[in-house]
Tab-separated table of N, CA, C and O in Angstrom:
chain	number	residue	atom	x	y	z
A	28	UNK	N	-1.455	48.027	21.837
A	28	UNK	CA	-2.681	47.407	20.591
A	28	UNK	C	-2.497	46.436	20.401
A	28	UNK	O	-0.735	46.555	20.364
A	29	UNK	N	-3.474	44.993	20.516
A	29	UNK	CA	-2.382	44.320	20.016
A	29	UNK	C	-2.670	44.893	17.753
A	29	UNK	O	-3.463	45.564	17.742
A	30	UNK	N	-2.022	43.810	17.436
A	30	UNK	CA	-2.507	43.318	15.586
A	30	UNK	C	-3.513	43.921	15.254
A	30	UNK	O	-3.983	44.670	14.751
A	31	UNK	N	-4.882	42.766	15.513
A	31	UNK	CA	-5.753	42.743	15.100
A	31	UNK	C	-6.931	43.895	15.486
A	31	UNK	O	-7.466	44.573	14.382
A	32	UNK	N	-6.828	44.720	16.443
A	32	UNK	CA	-7.425	46.377	16.637
A	32	UNK	C	-6.464	46.746	15.776
A	32	UNK	O	-7.710	48.114	15.203
A	33	UNK	N	-5.632	47.239	15.406
A	33	UNK	CA	-4.939	47.509	14.188
A	33	UNK	C	-5.549	48.156	13.033
A	33	UNK	O	-5.945	48.020	12.574
A	34	UNK	N	-5.345	46.277	12.011
A	34	UNK	CA	-6.275	46.046	11.137
A	34	UNK	C	-8.079	46.520	11.087
A	34	UNK	O	-7.842	46.707	10.195
A	35	UNK	N	-8.126	46.362	12.292
A	35	UNK	CA	-10.201	46.571	12.493
A	35	UNK	C	-10.051	48.103	12.053
A	35	UNK	O	-10.295	48.502	11.123
A	36	UNK	N	-9.379	48.857	12.752
A	36	UNK	CA	-9.284	49.796	11.815
A	36	UNK	C	-9.368	50.797	10.906
A	36	UNK	O	-9.840	51.151	10.390
A	37	UNK	N	-7.941	50.386	10.589
A	37	UNK	CA	-7.260	50.841	8.710
A	37	UNK	C	-8.676	49.975	7.860
A	37	UNK	O	-8.654	50.209	7.224
A	38	UNK	N	-9.078	48.570	7.952
A	38	UNK	CA	-10.098	47.812	7.459
A	38	UNK	C	-11.380	48.365	7.397
A	38	UNK	O	-11.412	48.728	6.580
A	39	UNK	N	-11.584	49.077	8.749
A	39	UNK	CA	-12.834	49.450	8.567
A	39	UNK	C	-12.762	51.142	7.638
A	39	UNK	O	-13.985	51.592	6.986
A	40	UNK	N	-11.392	51.992	7.577
A	40	UNK	CA	-11.387	52.646	6.800
A	40	UNK	C	-11.133	52.604	5.637
A	40	UNK	O	-12.187	53.615	4.617
A	41	UNK	N	-10.503	51.003	5.233
A	41	UNK	CA	-11.043	50.713	4.007
A	41	UNK	C	-11.793	50.550	2.384
A	41	UNK	O	-11.975	51.379	2.114
A	42	UNK	N	-12.916	50.036	3.773
A	42	UNK	CA	-14.358	49.884	3.309
A	42	UNK	C	-15.200	50.791	3.291
A	42	UNK	O	-16.142	50.932	1.801
A	43	UNK	N	-15.179	51.686	4.418
A	43	UNK	CA	-15.194	53.290	3.567
A	43	UNK	C	-15.421	53.239	2.352
A	43	UNK	O	-15.581	54.286	1.662
A	44	UNK	N	-14.022	53.830	2.002
A	44	UNK	CA	-13.604	54.251	1.516
A	44	UNK	C	-13.994	53.808	-0.037
A	44	UNK	O	-14.215	54.495	-0.874
A	45	UNK	N	-14.093	52.347	0.161
A	45	UNK	CA	-13.981	51.433	-1.522
A	45	UNK	C	-16.561	51.989	-1.624
A	45	UNK	O	-16.385	52.911	-2.163
A	46	UNK	N	-17.012	52.510	-0.743
A	46	UNK	CA	-18.131	52.107	-0.432
A	46	UNK	C	-19.100	53.841	-0.885
A	46	UNK	O	-19.257	54.017	-1.392
A	47	UNK	N	-17.757	54.972	-0.767
A	47	UNK	CA	-17.650	56.212	-1.020
A	47	UNK	C	-17.558	56.219	-2.690
A	47	UNK	O	-19.095	56.753	-3.463
A	48	UNK	N	-17.623	55.302	-3.685
A	48	UNK	CA	-17.477	55.402	-5.300
A	48	UNK	C	-18.257	54.132	-5.448
A	48	UNK	O	-19.237	54.363	-6.271
A	49	UNK	N	-18.814	53.633	-4.691
A	49	UNK	CA	-19.029	52.128	-5.255
A	49	UNK	C	-20.074	51.603	-3.727
A	49	UNK	O	-19.356	50.495	-2.544
A	50	UNK	N	-20.865	51.465	-3.362
A	50	UNK	CA	-21.696	51.390	-1.896
A	50	UNK	C	-22.554	50.141	-2.631
A	50	UNK	O	-22.760	49.812	-3.372
A	51	UNK	N	-21.928	49.756	-1.145
A	51	UNK	CA	-22.311	48.355	-0.518
A	51	UNK	C	-21.082	46.792	-1.473
A	51	UNK	O	-21.612	46.131	-1.170
A	52	UNK	N	-20.828	47.578	-2.091
A	52	UNK	CA	-19.487	46.184	-2.693
A	52	UNK	C	-19.081	45.931	-2.320
A	52	UNK	O	-18.750	44.137	-1.904
A	53	UNK	N	-18.596	45.760	-0.277
A	53	UNK	CA	-17.460	44.839	-0.242
A	53	UNK	C	-18.615	45.050	1.635
A	53	UNK	O	-18.327	45.833	1.607
A	54	UNK	N	-18.610	43.877	1.816
A	54	UNK	CA	-19.383	43.629	2.925
A	54	UNK	C	-17.866	43.067	4.173
A	54	UNK	O	-17.459	41.834	3.943
A	55	UNK	N	-18.158	43.188	4.894
A	55	UNK	CA	-17.028	42.836	6.505
A	55	UNK	C	-18.223	42.409	6.836
A	55	UNK	O	-18.602	41.858	7.530
A	56	UNK	N	-17.146	40.564	7.290
A	56	UNK	CA	-18.475	39.751	8.219
A	56	UNK	C	-17.227	39.335	9.350
A	56	UNK	O	-16.286	39.186	9.383
A	57	UNK	N	-17.995	39.923	10.269
A	57	UNK	CA	-17.542	39.345	12.014
A	57	UNK	C	-17.788	38.644	12.606
A	57	UNK	O	-18.998	38.368	12.150
A	58	UNK	N	-16.436	37.425	13.333
A	58	UNK	CA	-17.441	36.751	13.938
A	58	UNK	C	-17.424	36.965	15.705
A	58	UNK	O	-16.312	37.698	15.851
A	59	UNK	N	-17.928	36.651	16.418
A	59	UNK	CA	-17.954	36.598	17.657
A	59	UNK	C	-16.099	35.474	18.469
A	59	UNK	O	-15.946	36.200	18.964
A	60	UNK	N	-16.039	34.034	17.660
A	60	UNK	CA	-14.804	33.529	17.536
A	60	UNK	C	-14.641	33.147	16.976
A	60	UNK	O	-14.533	33.823	15.949
A	61	UNK	N	-12.710	32.776	16.262
A	61	UNK	CA	-11.959	32.297	15.867
A	61	UNK	C	-12.851	31.229	15.124
A	61	UNK	O	-13.440	30.212	15.857
A	62	UNK	N	-12.802	31.443	14.330
A	62	UNK	CA	-13.119	30.373	13.016
A	62	UNK	C	-12.414	28.873	11.877
A	62	UNK	O	-11.027	30.654	12.059
A	63	UNK	N	-12.612	28.440	11.648
A	63	UNK	CA	-11.062	27.879	11.063
A	63	UNK	C	-11.709	28.412	9.370
A	63	UNK	O	-12.505	28.926	9.258
A	64	UNK	N	-11.146	28.049	8.082
A	64	UNK	CA	-10.830	28.739	7.217
A	64	UNK	C	-11.711	27.922	5.991
A	64	UNK	O	-12.830	29.102	5.734
A	65	UNK	N	-12.338	27.349	5.879
A	65	UNK	CA	-14.391	26.540	5.664
A	65	UNK	C	-15.159	27.473	6.780
A	65	UNK	O	-15.687	27.975	5.634
A	66	UNK	N	-14.693	27.529	8.075
A	66	UNK	CA	-15.772	27.893	7.889
A	66	UNK	C	-16.250	29.816	7.322
A	66	UNK	O	-17.627	30.122	8.322
A	67	UNK	N	-15.378	29.991	7.943
A	67	UNK	CA	-15.117	31.611	7.347
A	67	UNK	C	-14.932	31.621	6.326
A	67	UNK	O	-16.414	32.287	6.247
A	68	UNK	N	-14.966	30.623	5.184
A	68	UNK	CA	-15.364	31.091	3.869
A	68	UNK	C	-16.888	30.931	3.867
A	68	UNK	O	-18.004	32.024	3.289
A	69	UNK	N	-17.315	29.771	4.675
A	69	UNK	CA	-19.107	29.954	4.440
A	69	UNK	C	-19.741	30.879	4.919
A	69	UNK	O	-20.833	30.940	3.972
A	70	UNK	N	-19.477	31.278	6.439
A	70	UNK	CA	-20.201	32.531	6.607
A	70	UNK	C	-20.117	33.745	6.435
A	70	UNK	O	-20.937	34.273	5.249
A	71	UNK	N	-18.671	33.783	5.192
A	71	UNK	CA	-19.103	35.339	4.104
A	71	UNK	C	-20.070	34.582	2.441
A	71	UNK	O	-20.378	35.856	2.066
A	72	UNK	N	-19.851	33.565	2.583
A	72	UNK	CA	-20.234	33.232	1.311
A	72	UNK	C	-21.971	32.949	1.348
A	72	UNK	O	-23.015	33.397	0.745
A	73	UNK	N	-22.630	33.058	2.731
A	73	UNK	CA	-23.315	33.138	3.274
A	73	UNK	C	-24.623	34.308	3.904
A	73	UNK	O	-25.886	34.215	3.259
A	74	UNK	N	-23.405	35.396	3.867
A	74	UNK	CA	-24.310	37.112	3.778
A	74	UNK	C	-23.580	37.551	2.584
A	74	UNK	O	-24.992	38.396	1.934
A	75	UNK	N	-23.464	37.089	1.217
A	75	UNK	CA	-23.375	37.613	0.021
A	75	UNK	C	-24.688	37.609	-0.596
A	75	UNK	O	-25.403	36.487	-0.280
A	76	UNK	N	-24.708	38.286	-0.562
A	76	UNK	CA	-26.047	39.321	-2.099
A	76	UNK	C	-25.798	38.888	-2.952
A	76	UNK	O	-27.472	39.111	-4.095
A	77	UNK	N	-24.664	39.258	-3.618
A	77	UNK	CA	-24.556	38.819	-5.201
A	77	UNK	C	-24.849	37.933	-6.711
A	77	UNK	O	-25.096	37.029	-5.688
A	78	UNK	N	-25.039	38.226	-7.600
A	78	UNK	CA	-25.506	36.932	-8.828
A	78	UNK	C	-23.798	35.827	-8.865
A	78	UNK	O	-24.052	34.990	-8.714
A	79	UNK	N	-23.045	36.621	-8.125
A	79	UNK	CA	-21.524	36.088	-8.677
A	79	UNK	C	-21.198	36.291	-7.502
A	79	UNK	O	-20.463	37.817	-6.564
A	80	UNK	N	-20.165	35.223	-6.574
A	80	UNK	CA	-19.332	35.837	-5.884
A	80	UNK	C	-17.896	35.450	-5.719
A	80	UNK	O	-17.950	33.852	-5.978
A	81	UNK	N	-17.320	36.041	-4.713
A	81	UNK	CA	-15.889	35.562	-5.308
A	81	UNK	C	-15.073	35.903	-3.624
A	81	UNK	O	-15.739	35.976	-3.346
A	82	UNK	N	-14.830	34.292	-3.560
A	82	UNK	CA	-14.539	34.032	-2.251
A	82	UNK	C	-11.992	34.002	-3.191
A	82	UNK	O	-11.727	32.916	-2.934
A	83	UNK	N	-11.441	35.050	-1.890
A	83	UNK	CA	-10.472	35.582	-2.080
A	83	UNK	C	-9.405	34.882	-0.529
A	83	UNK	O	-10.048	35.647	0.572
A	84	UNK	N	-8.866	33.547	-0.665
A	84	UNK	CA	-7.373	34.487	0.250
A	84	UNK	C	-7.152	35.457	0.399
A	84	UNK	O	-6.643	36.524	0.112
A	85	UNK	N	-6.843	35.771	2.225
A	85	UNK	CA	-5.738	36.820	2.622
A	85	UNK	C	-4.523	37.077	1.290
A	85	UNK	O	-3.645	38.061	0.984
A	86	UNK	N	-4.210	36.721	0.923
A	86	UNK	CA	-2.397	36.421	0.495
A	86	UNK	C	-2.777	36.578	-1.198
A	86	UNK	O	-1.733	36.299	-1.847
A	87	UNK	N	-3.933	36.773	-1.651
A	87	UNK	CA	-4.107	36.738	-3.003
A	87	UNK	C	-4.279	37.890	-3.830
A	87	UNK	O	-4.889	38.376	-2.647
A	88	UNK	N	-3.674	38.179	-4.762
A	88	UNK	CA	-3.241	39.374	-5.008
A	88	UNK	C	-4.151	39.707	-6.873
A	88	UNK	O	-3.103	38.367	-7.836
A	89	UNK	N	-5.177	40.183	-7.002
A	89	UNK	CA	-5.234	40.306	-8.125
A	89	UNK	C	-5.050	41.613	-8.411
A	89	UNK	O	-5.255	42.508	-8.542
A	90	UNK	N	-5.234	41.321	-10.265
A	90	UNK	CA	-4.836	42.391	-11.046
A	90	UNK	C	-6.620	42.986	-11.643
A	90	UNK	O	-7.713	42.804	-11.877
A	91	UNK	N	-6.393	44.246	-12.962
A	91	UNK	CA	-7.027	44.512	-13.590
A	91	UNK	C	-7.949	43.759	-14.804
A	91	UNK	O	-6.785	43.236	-15.022
A	92	UNK	N	-9.219	43.154	-14.621
A	92	UNK	CA	-9.741	42.843	-15.199
A	92	UNK	C	-9.654	41.199	-15.038
A	92	UNK	O	-9.377	40.282	-15.930
A	93	UNK	N	-9.499	40.464	-14.011
A	93	UNK	CA	-9.252	38.940	-13.598
A	93	UNK	C	-10.593	38.684	-13.428
A	93	UNK	O	-11.126	37.648	-14.347
A	94	UNK	N	-11.517	39.350	-13.353
A	94	UNK	CA	-12.520	38.656	-12.583
A	94	UNK	C	-13.675	37.937	-14.622
A	94	UNK	O	-14.958	37.243	-15.080
A	95	UNK	N	-12.483	39.002	-15.487
A	95	UNK	CA	-13.792	38.611	-16.876
A	95	UNK	C	-13.995	37.577	-17.385
A	95	UNK	O	-15.287	37.003	-17.554
A	96	UNK	N	-12.769	36.738	-17.682
A	96	UNK	CA	-12.312	35.044	-18.301
A	96	UNK	C	-13.560	34.430	-17.286
A	96	UNK	O	-14.011	33.504	-17.793
A	97	UNK	N	-13.550	35.168	-16.134
A	97	UNK	CA	-14.053	33.830	-15.221
A	97	UNK	C	-15.639	33.823	-15.334
A	97	UNK	O	-16.641	33.151	-15.553
A	98	UNK	N	-15.870	35.476	-15.537
A	98	UNK	CA	-17.951	36.062	-15.522
A	98	UNK	C	-18.491	35.367	-16.288
A	98	UNK	O	-19.482	34.502	-16.509
A	99	UNK	N	-17.536	35.480	-17.759
A	99	UNK	CA	-17.577	34.993	-19.040
A	99	UNK	C	-18.021	33.390	-18.535
A	99	UNK	O	-19.200	32.778	-19.285
A	100	UNK	N	-16.701	32.525	-18.365
A	100	UNK	CA	-17.817	31.561	-18.015
A	100	UNK	C	-18.449	31.185	-16.683
A	100	UNK	O	-19.674	29.769	-17.960
A	101	UNK	N	-18.776	31.567	-15.726
A	101	UNK	CA	-19.953	31.757	-15.625
A	101	UNK	C	-21.629	31.796	-15.625
A	101	UNK	O	-22.325	31.969	-15.682
A	102	UNK	N	-21.375	32.909	-17.277
A	102	UNK	CA	-22.264	33.235	-17.967
A	102	UNK	C	-22.987	32.181	-19.156
A	102	UNK	O	-23.514	31.715	-19.232
A	103	UNK	N	-21.833	31.215	-19.458
A	103	UNK	CA	-21.772	29.838	-20.305
A	103	UNK	C	-23.109	29.186	-20.151
A	103	UNK	O	-23.648	27.831	-20.293
A	104	UNK	N	-22.291	28.624	-17.974
A	104	UNK	CA	-22.465	27.463	-17.711
A	104	UNK	C	-23.098	28.148	-15.909
A	104	UNK	O	-21.706	27.874	-15.766
A	105	UNK	N	-24.179	28.458	-15.397
A	105	UNK	CA	-23.486	28.725	-13.825
A	105	UNK	C	-23.310	28.378	-12.921
A	105	UNK	O	-23.763	28.045	-11.677
A	106	UNK	N	-24.036	26.240	-13.328
A	106	UNK	CA	-23.511	25.452	-12.124
A	106	UNK	C	-21.688	25.281	-12.566
A	106	UNK	O	-21.648	24.325	-12.067
A	107	UNK	N	-21.483	25.861	-12.874
A	107	UNK	CA	-19.814	25.656	-12.862
A	107	UNK	C	-19.578	26.509	-11.090
A	107	UNK	O	-19.987	27.650	-11.297
A	108	UNK	N	-18.410	26.200	-10.478
A	108	UNK	CA	-17.241	26.366	-9.766
A	108	UNK	C	-15.962	26.685	-10.230
A	108	UNK	O	-15.425	25.547	-10.592
A	109	UNK	N	-15.407	28.017	-10.051
A	109	UNK	CA	-14.296	28.206	-11.022
A	109	UNK	C	-13.044	29.135	-9.674
A	109	UNK	O	-13.384	29.204	-8.854
A	110	UNK	N	-11.850	28.405	-10.545
A	110	UNK	CA	-10.951	29.091	-9.357
A	110	UNK	C	-9.761	29.839	-10.748
A	110	UNK	O	-9.347	28.464	-11.386
A	111	UNK	N	-9.033	30.497	-10.578
A	111	UNK	CA	-8.686	30.708	-11.377
A	111	UNK	C	-6.845	29.835	-11.147
A	111	UNK	O	-6.607	29.769	-9.895
A	112	UNK	N	-5.892	30.521	-12.170
A	112	UNK	CA	-4.098	29.777	-11.949
A	112	UNK	C	-3.761	30.880	-11.014
A	112	UNK	O	-3.709	31.928	-10.980
A	113	UNK	N	-3.162	30.616	-9.879
A	113	UNK	CA	-2.444	31.676	-9.151
A	113	UNK	C	-0.590	31.042	-9.565
A	113	UNK	O	-0.628	30.169	-9.921
A	114	UNK	N	0.153	32.881	-9.802
A	114	UNK	CA	1.275	32.040	-9.620
A	114	UNK	C	2.107	32.535	-8.314
A	114	UNK	O	1.530	32.916	-7.765
A	115	UNK	N	3.174	31.663	-8.761
A	115	UNK	CA	3.799	32.406	-8.034
A	115	UNK	C	4.724	33.159	-7.491
A	115	UNK	O	5.691	33.846	-8.548
A	116	UNK	N	4.420	34.098	-6.144
A	116	UNK	CA	5.387	35.223	-6.263
A	116	UNK	C	6.226	34.932	-5.321
A	116	UNK	O	6.124	34.825	-4.656
A	117	UNK	N	7.894	35.237	-5.963
A	117	UNK	CA	9.205	35.230	-5.288
A	117	UNK	C	8.727	36.128	-3.830
A	117	UNK	O	8.840	37.534	-4.058
A	118	UNK	N	8.845	35.612	-2.185
A	118	UNK	CA	9.341	36.285	-1.371
A	118	UNK	C	9.875	37.874	-1.687
A	118	UNK	O	10.522	38.959	-1.116
A	119	UNK	N	11.188	37.208	-2.308
A	119	UNK	CA	13.051	37.812	-2.127
A	119	UNK	C	12.691	39.383	-3.340
A	119	UNK	O	12.419	40.149	-2.487
A	120	UNK	N	11.927	39.283	-4.116
A	120	UNK	CA	12.288	39.899	-4.968
A	120	UNK	C	11.042	40.105	-6.596
A	120	UNK	O	10.981	41.116	-6.999
A	121	UNK	N	10.131	39.743	-5.089
A	121	UNK	CA	8.547	38.998	-6.489
A	121	UNK	C	8.380	38.515	-8.064
A	121	UNK	O	7.555	39.770	-8.799
A	122	UNK	N	9.240	38.072	-8.747
A	122	UNK	CA	9.083	37.953	-9.916
A	122	UNK	C	7.717	37.131	-9.442
A	122	UNK	O	7.652	36.213	-8.885
A	123	UNK	N	7.679	37.010	-10.488
A	123	UNK	CA	6.397	36.470	-11.129
A	123	UNK	C	7.204	34.720	-11.485
A	123	UNK	O	7.831	35.027	-12.239
A	124	UNK	N	6.850	33.691	-11.138
A	124	UNK	CA	6.820	32.247	-11.585
A	124	UNK	C	5.348	31.542	-12.032
A	124	UNK	O	4.554	31.381	-10.955
A	125	UNK	N	5.325	31.705	-13.602
A	125	UNK	CA	3.496	30.792	-13.571
A	125	UNK	C	3.572	29.900	-12.805
A	125	UNK	O	4.742	28.297	-13.496
A	126	UNK	N	2.639	28.835	-12.500
A	126	UNK	CA	2.501	27.642	-12.551
A	126	UNK	C	1.544	27.094	-13.246
A	126	UNK	O	1.135	27.940	-14.914
A	127	UNK	N	2.712	25.755	-13.980
A	127	UNK	CA	1.729	24.728	-14.882
A	127	UNK	C	0.046	24.405	-14.229
A	127	UNK	O	-0.380	23.704	-13.711
A	128	UNK	N	-0.593	24.856	-15.227
A	128	UNK	CA	-2.135	24.296	-14.893
A	128	UNK	C	-2.138	23.170	-15.118
A	128	UNK	O	-1.339	22.341	-15.100
A	129	UNK	N	-3.375	22.624	-13.397
A	129	UNK	CA	-3.192	21.410	-12.835
A	129	UNK	C	-4.053	21.546	-11.910
A	129	UNK	O	-4.946	22.173	-11.691
A	130	UNK	N	-5.363	20.580	-11.811
A	130	UNK	CA	-5.706	20.439	-10.477
A	130	UNK	C	-5.569	20.691	-9.816
A	130	UNK	O	-4.077	19.870	-9.134
A	131	UNK	N	-6.202	21.252	-8.679
A	131	UNK	CA	-4.994	20.636	-7.426
A	131	UNK	C	-6.078	19.705	-6.007
A	131	UNK	O	-7.367	19.343	-7.089
A	132	UNK	N	-5.704	18.566	-5.327
A	132	UNK	CA	-5.506	18.075	-4.571
A	132	UNK	C	-5.045	17.243	-4.162
A	132	UNK	O	-4.224	17.821	-3.156
A	133	UNK	N	-5.909	16.163	-3.039
A	133	UNK	CA	-4.992	15.992	-1.893
A	133	UNK	C	-4.452	14.122	-2.031
A	133	UNK	O	-5.408	13.785	-2.543
A	134	UNK	N	-3.756	13.972	-1.239
A	134	UNK	CA	-3.817	12.587	-1.286
A	134	UNK	C	-3.554	12.075	-0.474
A	134	UNK	O	-4.722	12.671	0.998
A	135	UNK	N	-3.936	10.367	0.672
A	135	UNK	CA	-4.510	10.140	1.671
A	135	UNK	C	-3.218	10.501	2.854
A	135	UNK	O	-4.674	10.384	3.897
A	136	UNK	N	-2.434	10.780	2.963
A	136	UNK	CA	-2.147	11.745	4.266
A	136	UNK	C	-2.812	13.451	3.925
A	136	UNK	O	-2.055	14.130	4.901
A	137	UNK	N	-3.244	13.777	3.069
A	137	UNK	CA	-3.946	15.701	3.479
A	137	UNK	C	-3.164	16.064	2.731
A	137	UNK	O	-2.963	17.308	2.937
A	138	UNK	N	-1.760	15.579	1.930
A	138	UNK	CA	-0.670	16.652	1.843
A	138	UNK	C	-1.718	17.173	0.169
A	138	UNK	O	-1.651	16.365	-0.626
A	139	UNK	N	-1.197	18.075	0.091
A	139	UNK	CA	-1.859	18.281	-1.098
A	139	UNK	C	-0.969	18.512	-2.167
A	139	UNK	O	0.690	18.368	-1.998
A	140	UNK	N	-1.655	18.167	-3.441
A	140	UNK	CA	-0.992	17.984	-4.761
A	140	UNK	C	-1.571	17.538	-5.785
A	140	UNK	O	-2.525	19.021	-5.872
A	141	UNK	N	-0.938	18.618	-7.280
A	141	UNK	CA	-1.571	18.939	-8.163
A	141	UNK	C	-0.989	17.307	-9.081
A	141	UNK	O	-0.217	17.116	-9.845
A	142	UNK	N	-2.045	17.565	-9.717
A	142	UNK	CA	-2.734	16.606	-10.891
A	142	UNK	C	-2.152	16.654	-12.510
A	142	UNK	O	-3.786	17.702	-12.984
A	143	UNK	N	-1.898	16.867	-13.875
A	143	UNK	CA	-1.476	17.271	-14.580
A	143	UNK	C	-2.942	17.054	-15.092
A	143	UNK	O	-3.563	15.990	-14.919
A	144	UNK	N	-3.401	17.631	-16.336
A	144	UNK	CA	-4.787	17.633	-17.013
A	144	UNK	C	-5.006	16.285	-18.075
A	144	UNK	O	-3.179	16.031	-18.600
A	145	UNK	N	-5.155	15.975	-18.818
A	145	UNK	CA	-5.543	15.133	-20.011
A	145	UNK	C	-4.218	15.963	-20.776
A	145	UNK	O	-4.822	17.101	-21.253
A	146	UNK	N	-3.537	14.672	-21.687
A	146	UNK	CA	-2.650	15.292	-23.000
A	146	UNK	C	-3.145	16.680	-23.955
A	146	UNK	O	-3.146	17.474	-24.414
A	147	UNK	N	-4.867	15.898	-24.372
A	147	UNK	CA	-5.660	16.209	-25.302
A	147	UNK	C	-5.650	18.434	-24.735
A	147	UNK	O	-6.314	19.070	-25.201
A	148	UNK	N	-6.151	18.378	-23.645
A	148	UNK	CA	-6.545	20.127	-23.155
A	148	UNK	C	-5.096	20.305	-23.411
A	148	UNK	O	-5.186	22.016	-23.233
A	149	UNK	N	-4.044	20.648	-22.497
A	149	UNK	CA	-2.588	21.372	-22.875
A	149	UNK	C	-2.076	21.202	-24.718
A	149	UNK	O	-2.054	22.331	-25.029
A	150	UNK	N	-3.211	20.284	-24.860
A	150	UNK	CA	-2.913	20.229	-26.771
A	150	UNK	C	-3.696	21.747	-27.221
A	150	UNK	O	-3.575	22.048	-28.692
A	151	UNK	N	-4.738	21.762	-26.574
A	151	UNK	CA	-5.489	23.074	-27.267
A	151	UNK	C	-4.458	24.796	-27.732
A	151	UNK	O	-5.353	25.977	-27.551
A	152	UNK	N	-3.422	24.452	-26.390
A	152	UNK	CA	-3.029	25.569	-25.807
A	152	UNK	C	-3.456	26.746	-25.645
A	152	UNK	O	-3.704	27.985	-26.072
A	153	UNK	N	-4.935	26.711	-25.141
A	153	UNK	CA	-5.918	27.415	-24.695
A	153	UNK	C	-5.828	27.726	-23.313
A	153	UNK	O	-6.960	26.580	-23.014
A	154	UNK	N	-5.086	28.213	-22.388
A	154	UNK	CA	-5.244	27.255	-20.359
A	154	UNK	C	-6.867	29.060	-20.666
A	154	UNK	O	-7.377	28.016	-19.363
A	155	UNK	N	-8.015	29.315	-21.690
A	155	UNK	CA	-8.955	29.908	-20.583
A	155	UNK	C	-10.157	28.469	-20.583
A	155	UNK	O	-11.140	28.882	-20.420
A	156	UNK	N	-9.584	27.427	-21.439
A	156	UNK	CA	-10.880	25.861	-21.976
A	156	UNK	C	-10.213	25.617	-20.173
A	156	UNK	O	-10.373	26.051	-19.902
A	157	UNK	N	-12.398	24.765	-19.795
A	157	UNK	CA	-12.252	25.061	-19.181
A	157	UNK	C	-12.039	23.049	-18.759
A	157	UNK	O	-11.624	23.172	-20.281
A	158	UNK	N	-12.489	22.701	-17.577
A	158	UNK	CA	-11.224	21.328	-17.524
A	158	UNK	C	-11.760	20.892	-16.202
A	158	UNK	O	-12.275	21.535	-15.135
A	159	UNK	N	-12.695	19.174	-16.888
A	159	UNK	CA	-13.121	18.642	-15.591
A	159	UNK	C	-12.150	18.019	-14.689
A	159	UNK	O	-10.648	17.386	-15.701
């Protein structure tokens, strides 16, 4: 048995357990061939039926009430596309290191980089405020 087959059975059981309490909350989208990350995200988004869609990578772990601040911002302005700040989790001891809020970007060589916000935003001392 390969790893994917093993995960498939466990994933189906997990989704079934969620549906017992929250029918239809989780939907699995399966492809006949392997897709890149962007295409996989887009196909999930197209299959979504909710008022708000959250697309999380497999390495993202959320905690209780993680969505409420994001949903409040969306309620204020439905044209927003939001991303939360992600803390770094040390793989050795699982300690958290908060990341400094910054914009994600890419340089011309397509290396990921982080651009600082304008000083006025940091002076607000409220990380829940949106940034353009």
